[in-house]
């Protein structure tokens, strides 16, 4: 068994779609980033890579590489799950938290789990929690959204 941790944050700006866990969420602002800035997918990707001892998302999908411009992070997540499989790892479970003052994310959690399951994470292996930050810090002021994830991997066979 191997464990990994992941963290990510992105700035909220006007004129961008808000995509979290592969789900487009209606909001007046979206997350700014090179890809679709899906903060939850990025934290999950880093937790899987961390458990594998394979560095981080920037090493595998550099933002200097035009190939990943505007990329769907669900696609990046599928690639990382594929890599884990190739290296002989199976995902036991992932737990995650998204920290956002607005919008309220609870109504979208089931849709996020569905979309993550299409990337290769079975619904039973993933848990998503949504928290506000009680008005404190950059998340609390609505300047950005953050996400944290932990992943447990097992060696296959
Ligand atoms: Mg990111």
mmCIF file of N, CA, C and O in Angstrom, residues 41 44-46 48-49 52 54 56-57 59-62 65 67-68 71-89 91 115-121:
data_model
loop_
_atom_site.group_PDB
_atom_site.id
_atom_site.type_symbol
_atom_site.label_atom_id
_atom_site.label_comp_id
_atom_site.label_asym_id
_atom_site.label_seq_id
_atom_site.Cartn_x
_atom_site.Cartn_y
_atom_site.Cartn_z
ATOM 1 N N UNK A 41 -9.803 17.890 -9.939
ATOM 2 C CA UNK A 41 -9.062 16.904 -10.743
ATOM 3 C C UNK A 41 -7.560 17.046 -10.512
ATOM 4 O O UNK A 41 -6.850 16.041 -10.407
ATOM 5 N N UNK A 44 -6.568 15.569 -7.187
ATOM 6 C CA UNK A 44 -6.652 14.098 -7.260
ATOM 7 C C UNK A 44 -5.472 13.541 -8.058
ATOM 8 O O UNK A 44 -4.838 12.552 -7.651
ATOM 9 N N UNK A 45 -5.164 14.176 -9.194
ATOM 10 C CA UNK A 45 -4.023 13.738 -10.016
ATOM 11 C C UNK A 45 -2.742 13.759 -9.182
ATOM 12 O O UNK A 45 -1.967 12.800 -9.183
ATOM 13 N N UNK A 46 -2.522 14.850 -8.434
ATOM 14 C CA UNK A 46 -1.303 14.929 -7.614
ATOM 15 C C UNK A 46 -1.295 13.883 -6.502
ATOM 16 O O UNK A 46 -0.230 13.389 -6.133
ATOM 17 N N UNK A 48 -2.582 10.871 -6.715
ATOM 18 C CA UNK A 48 -2.247 9.577 -7.351
ATOM 19 C C UNK A 48 -0.757 9.545 -7.700
ATOM 20 O O UNK A 48 -0.055 8.569 -7.397
ATOM 21 N N UNK A 49 -0.271 10.632 -8.325
ATOM 22 C CA UNK A 49 1.152 10.686 -8.683
ATOM 23 C C UNK A 49 2.016 10.611 -7.426
ATOM 24 O O UNK A 49 3.062 9.953 -7.413
ATOM 25 N N UNK A 52 2.285 7.163 -6.215
ATOM 26 C CA UNK A 52 3.147 6.368 -7.100
ATOM 27 C C UNK A 52 4.623 6.750 -6.968
ATOM 28 O O UNK A 52 5.485 6.057 -7.492
ATOM 29 N N UNK A 54 5.733 9.516 -8.383
ATOM 30 C CA UNK A 54 5.973 9.950 -9.767
ATOM 31 C C UNK A 54 5.923 11.461 -9.929
ATOM 32 O O UNK A 54 5.489 11.966 -10.966
ATOM 33 N N UNK A 56 4.788 15.260 -9.863
ATOM 34 C CA UNK A 56 3.531 16.006 -9.793
ATOM 35 C C UNK A 56 2.969 16.295 -11.174
ATOM 36 O O UNK A 56 3.576 15.948 -12.198
ATOM 37 N N UNK A 57 1.824 16.956 -11.190
ATOM 38 C CA UNK A 57 1.100 17.222 -12.430
ATOM 39 C C UNK A 57 1.944 18.057 -13.415
ATOM 40 O O UNK A 57 1.898 17.821 -14.628
ATOM 41 N N UNK A 59 5.098 17.987 -13.850
ATOM 42 C CA UNK A 59 6.130 17.159 -14.483
ATOM 43 C C UNK A 59 5.530 16.386 -15.665
ATOM 44 O O UNK A 59 6.163 16.227 -16.705
ATOM 45 N N UNK A 60 4.287 15.924 -15.499
ATOM 46 C CA UNK A 60 3.666 15.087 -16.533
ATOM 47 C C UNK A 60 2.961 15.908 -17.604
ATOM 48 O O UNK A 60 2.885 15.483 -18.758
ATOM 49 N N UNK A 61 2.414 17.065 -17.213
ATOM 50 C CA UNK A 61 1.667 17.908 -18.163
ATOM 51 C C UNK A 61 2.145 19.351 -18.020
ATOM 52 O O UNK A 61 1.422 20.199 -17.496
ATOM 53 N N UNK A 62 3.370 19.654 -18.476
ATOM 54 C CA UNK A 62 3.920 20.998 -18.254
ATOM 55 C C UNK A 62 3.068 22.091 -18.900
ATOM 56 O O UNK A 62 2.560 21.900 -20.007
ATOM 57 N N UNK A 65 3.867 23.346 -22.347
ATOM 58 C CA UNK A 65 3.544 22.497 -23.494
ATOM 59 C C UNK A 65 2.158 22.882 -24.019
ATOM 60 O O UNK A 65 1.150 22.659 -23.350
ATOM 61 N N UNK A 67 0.287 21.575 -25.925
ATOM 62 C CA UNK A 67 -0.587 20.418 -26.030
ATOM 63 C C UNK A 67 -1.685 20.419 -24.950
ATOM 64 O O UNK A 67 -2.768 19.885 -25.160
ATOM 65 N N UNK A 68 -1.374 20.979 -23.780
ATOM 66 C CA UNK A 68 -2.306 20.914 -22.646
ATOM 67 C C UNK A 68 -3.113 22.200 -22.477
ATOM 68 O O UNK A 68 -3.888 22.319 -21.537
ATOM 69 N N UNK A 71 -6.845 22.019 -21.966
ATOM 70 C CA UNK A 71 -7.138 20.577 -21.901
ATOM 71 C C UNK A 71 -8.179 20.263 -20.840
ATOM 72 O O UNK A 71 -8.237 20.924 -19.801
ATOM 73 N N UNK A 72 -8.999 19.256 -21.105
ATOM 74 C CA UNK A 72 -9.928 18.769 -20.099
ATOM 75 C C UNK A 72 -9.125 18.004 -19.052
ATOM 76 O O UNK A 72 -8.390 17.071 -19.372
ATOM 77 N N UNK A 73 -9.263 18.409 -17.796
ATOM 78 C CA UNK A 73 -8.497 17.760 -16.739
ATOM 79 C C UNK A 73 -8.965 16.334 -16.498
ATOM 80 O O UNK A 73 -8.222 15.512 -15.967
ATOM 81 N N UNK A 74 -10.210 16.035 -16.898
ATOM 82 C CA UNK A 74 -10.696 14.655 -16.820
ATOM 83 C C UNK A 74 -9.830 13.772 -17.726
ATOM 84 O O UNK A 74 -9.494 12.639 -17.378
ATOM 85 N N UNK A 75 -9.419 14.319 -18.872
ATOM 86 C CA UNK A 75 -8.541 13.574 -19.786
ATOM 87 C C UNK A 75 -7.168 13.350 -19.131
ATOM 88 O O UNK A 75 -6.589 12.266 -19.255
ATOM 89 N N UNK A 76 -6.666 14.374 -18.461
ATOM 90 C CA UNK A 76 -5.371 14.232 -17.787
ATOM 91 C C UNK A 76 -5.474 13.180 -16.685
ATOM 92 O O UNK A 76 -4.572 12.359 -16.504
ATOM 93 N N UNK A 77 -6.604 13.198 -15.967
ATOM 94 C CA UNK A 77 -6.818 12.221 -14.898
ATOM 95 C C UNK A 77 -6.855 10.796 -15.466
ATOM 96 O O UNK A 77 -6.235 9.884 -14.908
ATOM 97 N N UNK A 78 -7.552 10.604 -16.601
ATOM 98 C CA UNK A 78 -7.576 9.261 -17.212
ATOM 99 C C UNK A 78 -6.169 8.804 -17.546
ATOM 100 O O UNK A 78 -5.830 7.633 -17.367
ATOM 101 N N UNK A 79 -5.341 9.734 -18.048
ATOM 102 C CA UNK A 79 -3.966 9.371 -18.416
ATOM 103 C C UNK A 79 -3.173 8.933 -17.187
ATOM 104 O O UNK A 79 -2.381 7.987 -17.253
ATOM 105 N N UNK A 80 -3.387 9.622 -16.056
ATOM 106 C CA UNK A 80 -2.656 9.284 -14.834
ATOM 107 C C UNK A 80 -3.137 7.937 -14.270
ATOM 108 O O UNK A 80 -2.335 7.128 -13.790
ATOM 109 N N UNK A 81 -4.446 7.673 -14.370
ATOM 110 C CA UNK A 81 -4.989 6.388 -13.909
ATOM 111 C C UNK A 81 -4.428 5.257 -14.784
ATOM 112 O O UNK A 81 -4.064 4.183 -14.293
ATOM 113 N N UNK A 82 -4.316 5.544 -16.086
ATOM 114 C CA UNK A 82 -3.731 4.582 -17.025
ATOM 115 C C UNK A 82 -2.272 4.290 -16.648
ATOM 116 O O UNK A 82 -1.837 3.139 -16.613
ATOM 117 N N UNK A 83 -1.532 5.353 -16.326
ATOM 118 C CA UNK A 83 -0.127 5.212 -15.929
ATOM 119 C C UNK A 83 -0.015 4.357 -14.673
ATOM 120 O O UNK A 83 0.851 3.474 -14.580
ATOM 121 N N UNK A 84 -0.904 4.592 -13.698
ATOM 122 C CA UNK A 84 -0.895 3.807 -12.463
ATOM 123 C C UNK A 84 -1.090 2.321 -12.804
ATOM 124 O O UNK A 84 -0.374 1.458 -12.285
ATOM 125 N N UNK A 85 -2.040 2.040 -13.704
ATOM 126 C CA UNK A 85 -2.292 0.664 -14.130
ATOM 127 C C UNK A 85 -1.059 0.035 -14.776
ATOM 128 O O UNK A 85 -0.694 -1.105 -14.472
ATOM 129 N N UNK A 86 -0.408 0.825 -15.646
ATOM 130 C CA UNK A 86 0.792 0.318 -16.335
ATOM 131 C C UNK A 86 1.910 0.002 -15.346
ATOM 132 O O UNK A 86 2.716 -0.893 -15.568
ATOM 133 N N UNK A 87 1.964 0.779 -14.241
ATOM 134 C CA UNK A 87 3.021 0.569 -13.238
ATOM 135 C C UNK A 87 2.618 -0.494 -12.220
ATOM 136 O O UNK A 87 3.317 -0.708 -11.232
ATOM 137 N N UNK A 88 1.457 -1.112 -12.425
ATOM 138 C CA UNK A 88 1.039 -2.214 -11.561
ATOM 139 C C UNK A 88 0.299 -1.784 -10.305
ATOM 140 O O UNK A 88 0.233 -2.539 -9.334
ATOM 141 N N UNK A 89 -0.249 -0.548 -10.322
ATOM 142 C CA UNK A 89 -0.997 -0.069 -9.144
ATOM 143 C C UNK A 89 -2.492 -0.060 -9.408
ATOM 144 O O UNK A 89 -2.945 0.227 -10.513
ATOM 145 N N UNK A 91 -6.102 1.648 -7.642
ATOM 146 C CA UNK A 91 -6.527 2.674 -6.689
ATOM 147 C C UNK A 91 -7.502 2.060 -5.686
ATOM 148 O O UNK A 91 -8.535 1.514 -6.083
ATOM 149 N N UNK A 115 -18.744 11.930 -13.265
ATOM 150 C CA UNK A 115 -17.773 12.333 -14.273
ATOM 151 C C UNK A 115 -16.394 11.744 -13.961
ATOM 152 O O UNK A 115 -15.677 11.311 -14.858
ATOM 153 N N UNK A 116 -16.033 11.658 -12.682
ATOM 154 C CA UNK A 116 -14.749 11.048 -12.320
ATOM 155 C C UNK A 116 -14.763 9.544 -12.593
ATOM 156 O O UNK A 116 -13.729 8.961 -12.939
ATOM 157 N N UNK A 117 -15.930 8.929 -12.481
ATOM 158 C CA UNK A 117 -15.993 7.489 -12.753
ATOM 159 C C UNK A 117 -15.764 7.232 -14.249
ATOM 160 O O UNK A 117 -15.188 6.210 -14.615
ATOM 161 N N UNK A 118 -16.156 8.194 -15.090
ATOM 162 C CA UNK A 118 -15.886 8.036 -16.532
ATOM 163 C C UNK A 118 -14.395 8.127 -16.834
ATOM 164 O O UNK A 118 -13.917 7.581 -17.825
ATOM 165 N N UNK A 119 -13.650 8.820 -15.954
ATOM 166 C CA UNK A 119 -12.190 8.901 -16.130
ATOM 167 C C UNK A 119 -11.501 7.641 -15.623
ATOM 168 O O UNK A 119 -10.286 7.492 -15.755
ATOM 169 N N UNK A 120 -12.276 6.739 -14.995
ATOM 170 C CA UNK A 120 -11.687 5.485 -14.548
ATOM 171 C C UNK A 120 -11.616 5.333 -13.044
ATOM 172 O O UNK A 120 -10.955 4.425 -12.541
ATOM 173 N N UNK A 121 -12.266 6.243 -12.309
ATOM 174 C CA UNK A 121 -12.313 6.110 -10.847
ATOM 175 C C UNK A 121 -13.694 5.629 -10.442
ATOM 176 O O UNK A 121 -14.647 6.401 -10.468
#
